[in-house]
mmCIF file of N, CA and C in Angstrom:
data_model
loop_
_atom_site.group_PDB
_atom_site.id
_atom_site.type_symbol
_atom_site.label_atom_id
_atom_site.label_comp_id
_atom_site.label_asym_id
_atom_site.label_seq_id
_atom_site.Cartn_x
_atom_site.Cartn_y
_atom_site.Cartn_z
ATOM 1 N N MET T 1 151.059 154.616 -18.222
ATOM 2 C CA MET T 1 151.481 153.450 -17.480
ATOM 3 C C MET T 1 152.701 152.844 -18.168
ATOM 4 N N GLN T 2 153.626 152.377 -17.383
ATOM 5 C CA GLN T 2 154.884 151.844 -17.894
ATOM 6 C C GLN T 2 154.699 150.425 -18.423
ATOM 7 N N ARG T 3 155.307 150.127 -19.590
ATOM 8 C CA ARG T 3 155.266 148.789 -20.178
ATOM 9 C C ARG T 3 156.686 148.256 -20.236
ATOM 10 N N ILE T 4 156.863 147.009 -19.791
ATOM 11 C CA ILE T 4 158.171 146.368 -19.731
ATOM 12 C C ILE T 4 158.112 145.067 -20.513
ATOM 13 N N ALA T 5 159.179 144.765 -21.262
ATOM 14 C CA ALA T 5 159.266 143.503 -22.004
ATOM 15 C C ALA T 5 160.152 142.529 -21.246
ATOM 16 N N ILE T 6 159.708 141.275 -21.187
ATOM 17 C CA ILE T 6 160.490 140.184 -20.613
ATOM 18 C C ILE T 6 160.682 139.153 -21.708
ATOM 19 N N ILE T 7 161.933 138.761 -21.928
ATOM 20 C CA ILE T 7 162.228 137.753 -22.940
ATOM 21 C C ILE T 7 162.429 136.426 -22.228
ATOM 22 N N GLY T 8 161.591 135.453 -22.554
ATOM 23 C CA GLY T 8 161.677 134.132 -21.948
ATOM 24 C C GLY T 8 160.354 133.723 -21.339
ATOM 25 N N GLU T 9 160.271 132.427 -20.991
ATOM 26 C CA GLU T 9 159.008 131.917 -20.462
ATOM 27 C C GLU T 9 159.204 130.998 -19.261
ATOM 28 N N GLY T 10 160.387 131.013 -18.701
ATOM 29 C CA GLY T 10 160.675 130.150 -17.559
ATOM 30 C C GLY T 10 160.077 130.675 -16.267
ATOM 31 N N PRO T 11 160.300 129.935 -15.184
ATOM 32 C CA PRO T 11 159.757 130.340 -13.887
ATOM 33 C C PRO T 11 160.193 131.745 -13.465
ATOM 34 N N ALA T 12 161.444 132.112 -13.729
ATOM 35 C CA ALA T 12 161.925 133.449 -13.352
ATOM 36 C C ALA T 12 161.196 134.533 -14.142
ATOM 37 N N ALA T 13 160.966 134.295 -15.431
ATOM 38 C CA ALA T 13 160.258 135.271 -16.261
ATOM 39 C C ALA T 13 158.826 135.456 -15.776
ATOM 40 N N LEU T 14 158.140 134.349 -15.489
ATOM 41 C CA LEU T 14 156.754 134.447 -15.042
ATOM 42 C C LEU T 14 156.651 135.040 -13.643
ATOM 43 N N SER T 15 157.596 134.724 -12.783
ATOM 44 C CA SER T 15 157.607 135.309 -11.442
ATOM 45 C C SER T 15 157.845 136.817 -11.511
ATOM 46 N N THR T 16 158.765 137.229 -12.381
ATOM 47 C CA THR T 16 159.032 138.659 -12.572
ATOM 48 C C THR T 16 157.804 139.357 -13.136
ATOM 49 N N ALA T 17 157.153 138.729 -14.117
ATOM 50 C CA ALA T 17 155.937 139.302 -14.694
ATOM 51 C C ALA T 17 154.867 139.474 -13.622
ATOM 52 N N GLU T 18 154.722 138.474 -12.768
ATOM 53 C CA GLU T 18 153.735 138.549 -11.691
ATOM 54 C C GLU T 18 154.008 139.745 -10.781
ATOM 55 N N LYS T 19 155.264 139.934 -10.397
ATOM 56 C CA LYS T 19 155.621 141.040 -9.501
ATOM 57 C C LYS T 19 155.388 142.397 -10.169
ATOM 58 N N LEU T 20 155.738 142.509 -11.449
ATOM 59 C CA LEU T 20 155.552 143.772 -12.165
ATOM 60 C C LEU T 20 154.076 144.103 -12.337
ATOM 61 N N ILE T 21 153.272 143.101 -12.677
ATOM 62 C CA ILE T 21 151.834 143.320 -12.838
ATOM 63 C C ILE T 21 151.214 143.709 -11.501
ATOM 64 N N SER T 22 151.646 143.038 -10.430
ATOM 65 C CA SER T 22 151.141 143.371 -9.089
ATOM 66 C C SER T 22 151.498 144.801 -8.697
ATOM 67 N N ALA T 23 152.618 145.301 -9.237
ATOM 68 C CA ALA T 23 153.052 146.675 -8.961
ATOM 69 C C ALA T 23 152.369 147.684 -9.884
ATOM 70 N N GLY T 24 151.465 147.210 -10.751
ATOM 71 C CA GLY T 24 150.702 148.106 -11.608
ATOM 72 C C GLY T 24 151.286 148.359 -12.978
ATOM 73 N N MET T 25 152.320 147.627 -13.356
ATOM 74 C CA MET T 25 152.937 147.822 -14.669
ATOM 75 C C MET T 25 152.311 146.882 -15.697
ATOM 76 N N CYS T 26 152.551 147.187 -16.957
ATOM 77 C CA CYS T 26 152.132 146.335 -18.061
ATOM 78 C C CYS T 26 153.350 145.568 -18.559
ATOM 79 N N VAL T 27 153.147 144.308 -18.954
ATOM 80 C CA VAL T 27 154.259 143.441 -19.323
ATOM 81 C C VAL T 27 154.006 142.802 -20.682
ATOM 82 N N ASP T 28 155.037 142.816 -21.533
ATOM 83 C CA ASP T 28 155.059 142.035 -22.766
ATOM 84 C C ASP T 28 155.962 140.843 -22.509
ATOM 85 N N LEU T 29 155.430 139.626 -22.596
ATOM 86 C CA LEU T 29 156.205 138.411 -22.399
ATOM 87 C C LEU T 29 156.524 137.848 -23.781
ATOM 88 N N ILE T 30 157.794 137.927 -24.174
ATOM 89 C CA ILE T 30 158.234 137.504 -25.505
ATOM 90 C C ILE T 30 158.850 136.120 -25.385
ATOM 91 N N THR T 31 158.351 135.168 -26.170
ATOM 92 C CA THR T 31 158.776 133.781 -26.043
ATOM 93 C C THR T 31 158.890 133.087 -27.398
ATOM 94 N N GLN T 32 159.701 132.049 -27.450
ATOM 95 C CA GLN T 32 159.800 131.219 -28.647
ATOM 96 C C GLN T 32 158.606 130.288 -28.762
ATOM 97 N N CYS T 33 157.924 130.075 -27.662
ATOM 98 C CA CYS T 33 156.798 129.153 -27.601
ATOM 99 C C CYS T 33 155.702 129.610 -28.567
ATOM 100 N N THR T 34 155.120 128.664 -29.298
ATOM 101 C CA THR T 34 154.061 129.030 -30.241
ATOM 102 C C THR T 34 152.682 129.013 -29.591
ATOM 103 N N ALA T 35 152.574 128.444 -28.415
ATOM 104 C CA ALA T 35 151.303 128.392 -27.687
ATOM 105 C C ALA T 35 151.528 128.908 -26.270
ATOM 106 N N PRO T 36 151.715 130.228 -26.097
ATOM 107 C CA PRO T 36 152.118 130.767 -24.800
ATOM 108 C C PRO T 36 151.119 130.561 -23.680
ATOM 109 N N PHE T 37 149.839 130.374 -23.976
ATOM 110 C CA PHE T 37 148.893 130.195 -22.879
ATOM 111 C C PHE T 37 149.126 128.879 -22.152
ATOM 112 N N GLY T 38 149.822 127.921 -22.762
ATOM 113 C CA GLY T 38 150.222 126.702 -22.074
ATOM 114 C C GLY T 38 151.188 126.995 -20.944
ATOM 115 N N LEU T 39 151.915 128.097 -21.054
ATOM 116 C CA LEU T 39 152.847 128.492 -19.999
ATOM 117 C C LEU T 39 152.111 128.758 -18.697
ATOM 118 N N LEU T 40 150.943 129.349 -18.785
ATOM 119 C CA LEU T 40 150.186 129.668 -17.576
ATOM 120 C C LEU T 40 149.714 128.403 -16.875
ATOM 121 N N ARG T 41 149.352 127.388 -17.656
ATOM 122 C CA ARG T 41 148.929 126.128 -17.053
ATOM 123 C C ARG T 41 150.104 125.422 -16.392
ATOM 124 N N ARG T 42 151.298 125.584 -16.965
ATOM 125 C CA ARG T 42 152.488 124.926 -16.438
ATOM 126 C C ARG T 42 152.859 125.469 -15.057
ATOM 127 N N PHE T 43 152.581 126.728 -14.813
ATOM 128 C CA PHE T 43 152.940 127.360 -13.546
ATOM 129 C C PHE T 43 151.668 127.796 -12.827
ATOM 130 N N ALA T 44 150.954 126.818 -12.288
ATOM 131 C CA ALA T 44 149.638 127.063 -11.689
ATOM 132 C C ALA T 44 149.700 128.043 -10.522
ATOM 133 N N GLY T 45 150.825 128.139 -9.839
ATOM 134 C CA GLY T 45 150.948 129.052 -8.711
ATOM 135 C C GLY T 45 150.811 130.510 -9.110
ATOM 136 N N LEU T 46 151.055 130.813 -10.371
ATOM 137 C CA LEU T 46 150.968 132.194 -10.840
ATOM 138 C C LEU T 46 149.617 132.494 -11.473
ATOM 139 N N ALA T 47 148.720 131.525 -11.479
ATOM 140 C CA ALA T 47 147.457 131.674 -12.204
ATOM 141 C C ALA T 47 146.638 132.864 -11.722
ATOM 142 N N GLY T 48 146.684 133.191 -10.442
ATOM 143 C CA GLY T 48 145.881 134.300 -9.926
ATOM 144 C C GLY T 48 146.170 135.613 -10.602
ATOM 145 N N VAL T 49 147.371 136.127 -10.427
ATOM 146 C CA VAL T 49 147.724 137.438 -10.976
ATOM 147 C C VAL T 49 147.830 137.385 -12.488
ATOM 148 N N LEU T 50 148.549 136.397 -13.024
ATOM 149 C CA LEU T 50 148.727 136.341 -14.472
ATOM 150 C C LEU T 50 147.413 136.027 -15.168
ATOM 151 N N GLY T 51 146.608 135.150 -14.589
ATOM 152 C CA GLY T 51 145.314 134.841 -15.197
ATOM 153 C C GLY T 51 144.434 136.073 -15.275
ATOM 154 N N ASP T 52 144.377 136.862 -14.197
ATOM 155 C CA ASP T 52 143.599 138.098 -14.204
ATOM 156 C C ASP T 52 144.143 139.077 -15.234
ATOM 157 N N ALA T 53 145.462 139.127 -15.375
ATOM 158 C CA ALA T 53 146.067 140.049 -16.334
ATOM 159 C C ALA T 53 145.665 139.694 -17.752
ATOM 160 N N VAL T 54 145.577 138.402 -18.037
ATOM 161 C CA VAL T 54 145.224 137.966 -19.387
ATOM 162 C C VAL T 54 143.736 138.130 -19.636
ATOM 163 N N THR T 55 142.908 137.815 -18.638
ATOM 164 C CA THR T 55 141.480 137.748 -18.890
ATOM 165 C C THR T 55 140.699 139.021 -18.609
ATOM 166 N N GLY T 56 141.241 139.954 -17.814
ATOM 167 C CA GLY T 56 140.379 141.078 -17.513
ATOM 168 C C GLY T 56 141.030 142.366 -17.085
ATOM 169 N N SER T 57 142.151 142.322 -16.415
ATOM 170 C CA SER T 57 142.768 143.563 -15.953
ATOM 171 C C SER T 57 143.298 144.348 -17.137
ATOM 172 N N HIS T 58 143.240 145.645 -17.046
ATOM 173 C CA HIS T 58 143.691 146.469 -18.161
ATOM 174 C C HIS T 58 144.600 147.575 -17.671
ATOM 175 N N CYS T 59 145.379 148.078 -18.590
ATOM 176 C CA CYS T 59 146.323 149.147 -18.322
ATOM 177 C C CYS T 59 145.683 150.454 -18.773
ATOM 178 N N GLY T 60 145.288 151.287 -17.871
ATOM 179 C CA GLY T 60 144.682 152.552 -18.245
ATOM 180 C C GLY T 60 143.249 152.372 -18.719
ATOM 181 N N PRO T 61 142.659 153.430 -19.262
ATOM 182 C CA PRO T 61 141.251 153.394 -19.635
ATOM 183 C C PRO T 61 140.965 152.674 -20.947
ATOM 184 N N GLY T 62 141.983 152.359 -21.743
ATOM 185 C CA GLY T 62 141.776 151.709 -23.037
ATOM 186 C C GLY T 62 141.621 150.211 -22.915
ATOM 187 N N THR T 63 141.953 149.526 -23.985
ATOM 188 C CA THR T 63 141.784 148.072 -24.012
ATOM 189 C C THR T 63 143.118 147.338 -24.042
ATOM 190 N N THR T 64 144.191 147.980 -23.619
ATOM 191 C CA THR T 64 145.503 147.350 -23.618
ATOM 192 C C THR T 64 145.601 146.390 -22.438
ATOM 193 N N PRO T 65 145.825 145.098 -22.687
ATOM 194 C CA PRO T 65 145.929 144.165 -21.567
ATOM 195 C C PRO T 65 147.199 144.411 -20.756
ATOM 196 N N ARG T 66 147.157 144.088 -19.475
ATOM 197 C CA ARG T 66 148.323 144.269 -18.607
ATOM 198 C C ARG T 66 149.398 143.252 -18.925
ATOM 199 N N LEU T 67 149.032 142.111 -19.510
ATOM 200 C CA LEU T 67 150.009 141.112 -19.924
ATOM 201 C C LEU T 67 149.740 140.749 -21.370
ATOM 202 N N ARG T 68 150.734 141.001 -22.227
ATOM 203 C CA ARG T 68 150.632 140.586 -23.626
ATOM 204 C C ARG T 68 151.634 139.465 -23.836
ATOM 205 N N LEU T 69 151.170 138.341 -24.351
ATOM 206 C CA LEU T 69 152.034 137.218 -24.661
ATOM 207 C C LEU T 69 152.341 137.260 -26.151
ATOM 208 N N ILE T 70 153.614 137.391 -26.481
ATOM 209 C CA ILE T 70 154.051 137.499 -27.872
ATOM 210 C C ILE T 70 154.874 136.257 -28.168
ATOM 211 N N GLY T 71 154.282 135.308 -28.887
ATOM 212 C CA GLY T 71 154.918 134.020 -29.119
ATOM 213 C C GLY T 71 155.545 133.886 -30.491
ATOM 214 N N ASN T 72 156.301 132.797 -30.647
ATOM 215 C CA ASN T 72 156.965 132.442 -31.899
ATOM 216 C C ASN T 72 157.975 133.505 -32.325
ATOM 217 N N VAL T 73 158.670 134.093 -31.351
ATOM 218 C CA VAL T 73 159.704 135.090 -31.619
ATOM 219 C C VAL T 73 161.026 134.548 -31.088
ATOM 220 N N HIS T 74 162.008 134.471 -31.964
ATOM 221 C CA HIS T 74 163.331 133.970 -31.593
ATOM 222 C C HIS T 74 164.276 135.157 -31.448
ATOM 223 N N VAL T 75 164.851 135.319 -30.262
ATOM 224 C CA VAL T 75 165.753 136.428 -29.971
ATOM 225 C C VAL T 75 167.177 135.902 -29.944
ATOM 226 N N GLY T 76 168.075 136.583 -30.649
ATOM 227 C CA GLY T 76 169.484 136.185 -30.666
ATOM 228 C C GLY T 76 170.091 136.418 -32.030
ATOM 229 N N ALA T 77 171.353 136.067 -32.172
ATOM 230 C CA ALA T 77 172.100 136.339 -33.406
ATOM 231 C C ALA T 77 171.429 135.734 -34.635
ATOM 232 N N GLU T 78 170.869 134.547 -34.507
ATOM 233 C CA GLU T 78 170.229 133.873 -35.641
ATOM 234 C C GLU T 78 168.707 133.965 -35.579
ATOM 235 N N GLY T 79 168.183 134.801 -34.711
ATOM 236 C CA GLY T 79 166.745 134.863 -34.493
ATOM 237 C C GLY T 79 166.042 135.922 -35.317
ATOM 238 N N ASP T 80 164.788 136.149 -34.964
ATOM 239 C CA ASP T 80 163.965 137.157 -35.634
ATOM 240 C C ASP T 80 164.428 138.570 -35.302
ATOM 241 N N ILE T 81 164.980 138.743 -34.109
ATOM 242 C CA ILE T 81 165.488 140.041 -33.664
ATOM 243 C C ILE T 81 166.713 139.784 -32.789
ATOM 244 N N THR T 82 167.709 140.639 -32.900
ATOM 245 C CA THR T 82 168.931 140.460 -32.110
ATOM 246 C C THR T 82 168.853 141.273 -30.821
ATOM 247 N N HIS T 83 169.730 140.954 -29.886
ATOM 248 C CA HIS T 83 169.787 141.717 -28.641
ATOM 249 C C HIS T 83 170.135 143.181 -28.915
ATOM 250 N N ASN T 84 171.038 143.431 -29.875
ATOM 251 C CA ASN T 84 171.404 144.814 -30.216
ATOM 252 C C ASN T 84 170.205 145.589 -30.750
ATOM 253 N N GLU T 85 169.369 144.932 -31.558
ATOM 254 C CA GLU T 85 168.172 145.601 -32.075
ATOM 255 C C GLU T 85 167.211 145.952 -30.937
ATOM 256 N N ILE T 86 167.085 145.061 -29.984
ATOM 257 C CA ILE T 86 166.210 145.338 -28.838
ATOM 258 C C ILE T 86 166.720 146.546 -28.066
ATOM 259 N N HIS T 87 168.023 146.584 -27.801
ATOM 260 C CA HIS T 87 168.597 147.721 -27.069
ATOM 261 C C HIS T 87 168.447 149.018 -27.857
ATOM 262 N N ARG T 88 168.596 148.952 -29.169
ATOM 263 C CA ARG T 88 168.479 150.146 -30.006
ATOM 264 C C ARG T 88 167.038 150.664 -30.031
ATOM 265 N N LEU T 89 166.061 149.757 -29.998
ATOM 266 C CA LEU T 89 164.654 150.145 -30.073
ATOM 267 C C LEU T 89 164.050 150.497 -28.719
ATOM 268 N N SER T 90 164.706 150.105 -27.644
ATOM 269 C CA SER T 90 164.127 150.325 -26.315
ATOM 270 C C SER T 90 164.237 151.789 -25.907
ATOM 271 N N ALA T 91 163.414 152.135 -24.941
ATOM 272 C CA ALA T 91 163.440 153.505 -24.428
ATOM 273 C C ALA T 91 164.736 153.733 -23.659
ATOM 274 N N ALA T 92 165.311 154.902 -23.813
ATOM 275 C CA ALA T 92 166.552 155.236 -23.110
ATOM 276 C C ALA T 92 166.304 155.452 -21.623
ATOM 277 N N GLY T 93 165.084 155.756 -21.271
ATOM 278 C CA GLY T 93 164.747 156.002 -19.867
ATOM 279 C C GLY T 93 163.249 156.072 -19.704
ATOM 280 N N ASP T 94 162.807 156.485 -18.544
ATOM 281 C CA ASP T 94 161.379 156.621 -18.292
ATOM 282 C C ASP T 94 160.793 157.688 -19.195
ATOM 283 N N ARG T 95 159.553 157.498 -19.570
ATOM 284 C CA ARG T 95 158.868 158.481 -20.408
ATOM 285 C C ARG T 95 157.837 159.208 -19.601
#
């Protein structure tokens, strides 16, 4: 199953995550926020799909959640990881 990373926690990021999860993909949501589950409460309209992804839906037969929230990560020139590092570490194409 394909896993995609989204950097950010705004409405566009959560809406994109919802669409990807609905399409059967797994999503890593990377955010500066230290309490990412508060994001789900902030956007109650997405609670159905995203809530299920966090609480019970899984990717494949293992225990990998369809939505992983990775908080307290700063992306950018002065952050924990730079955009160039992300591009260098990302997959060149589908696997």
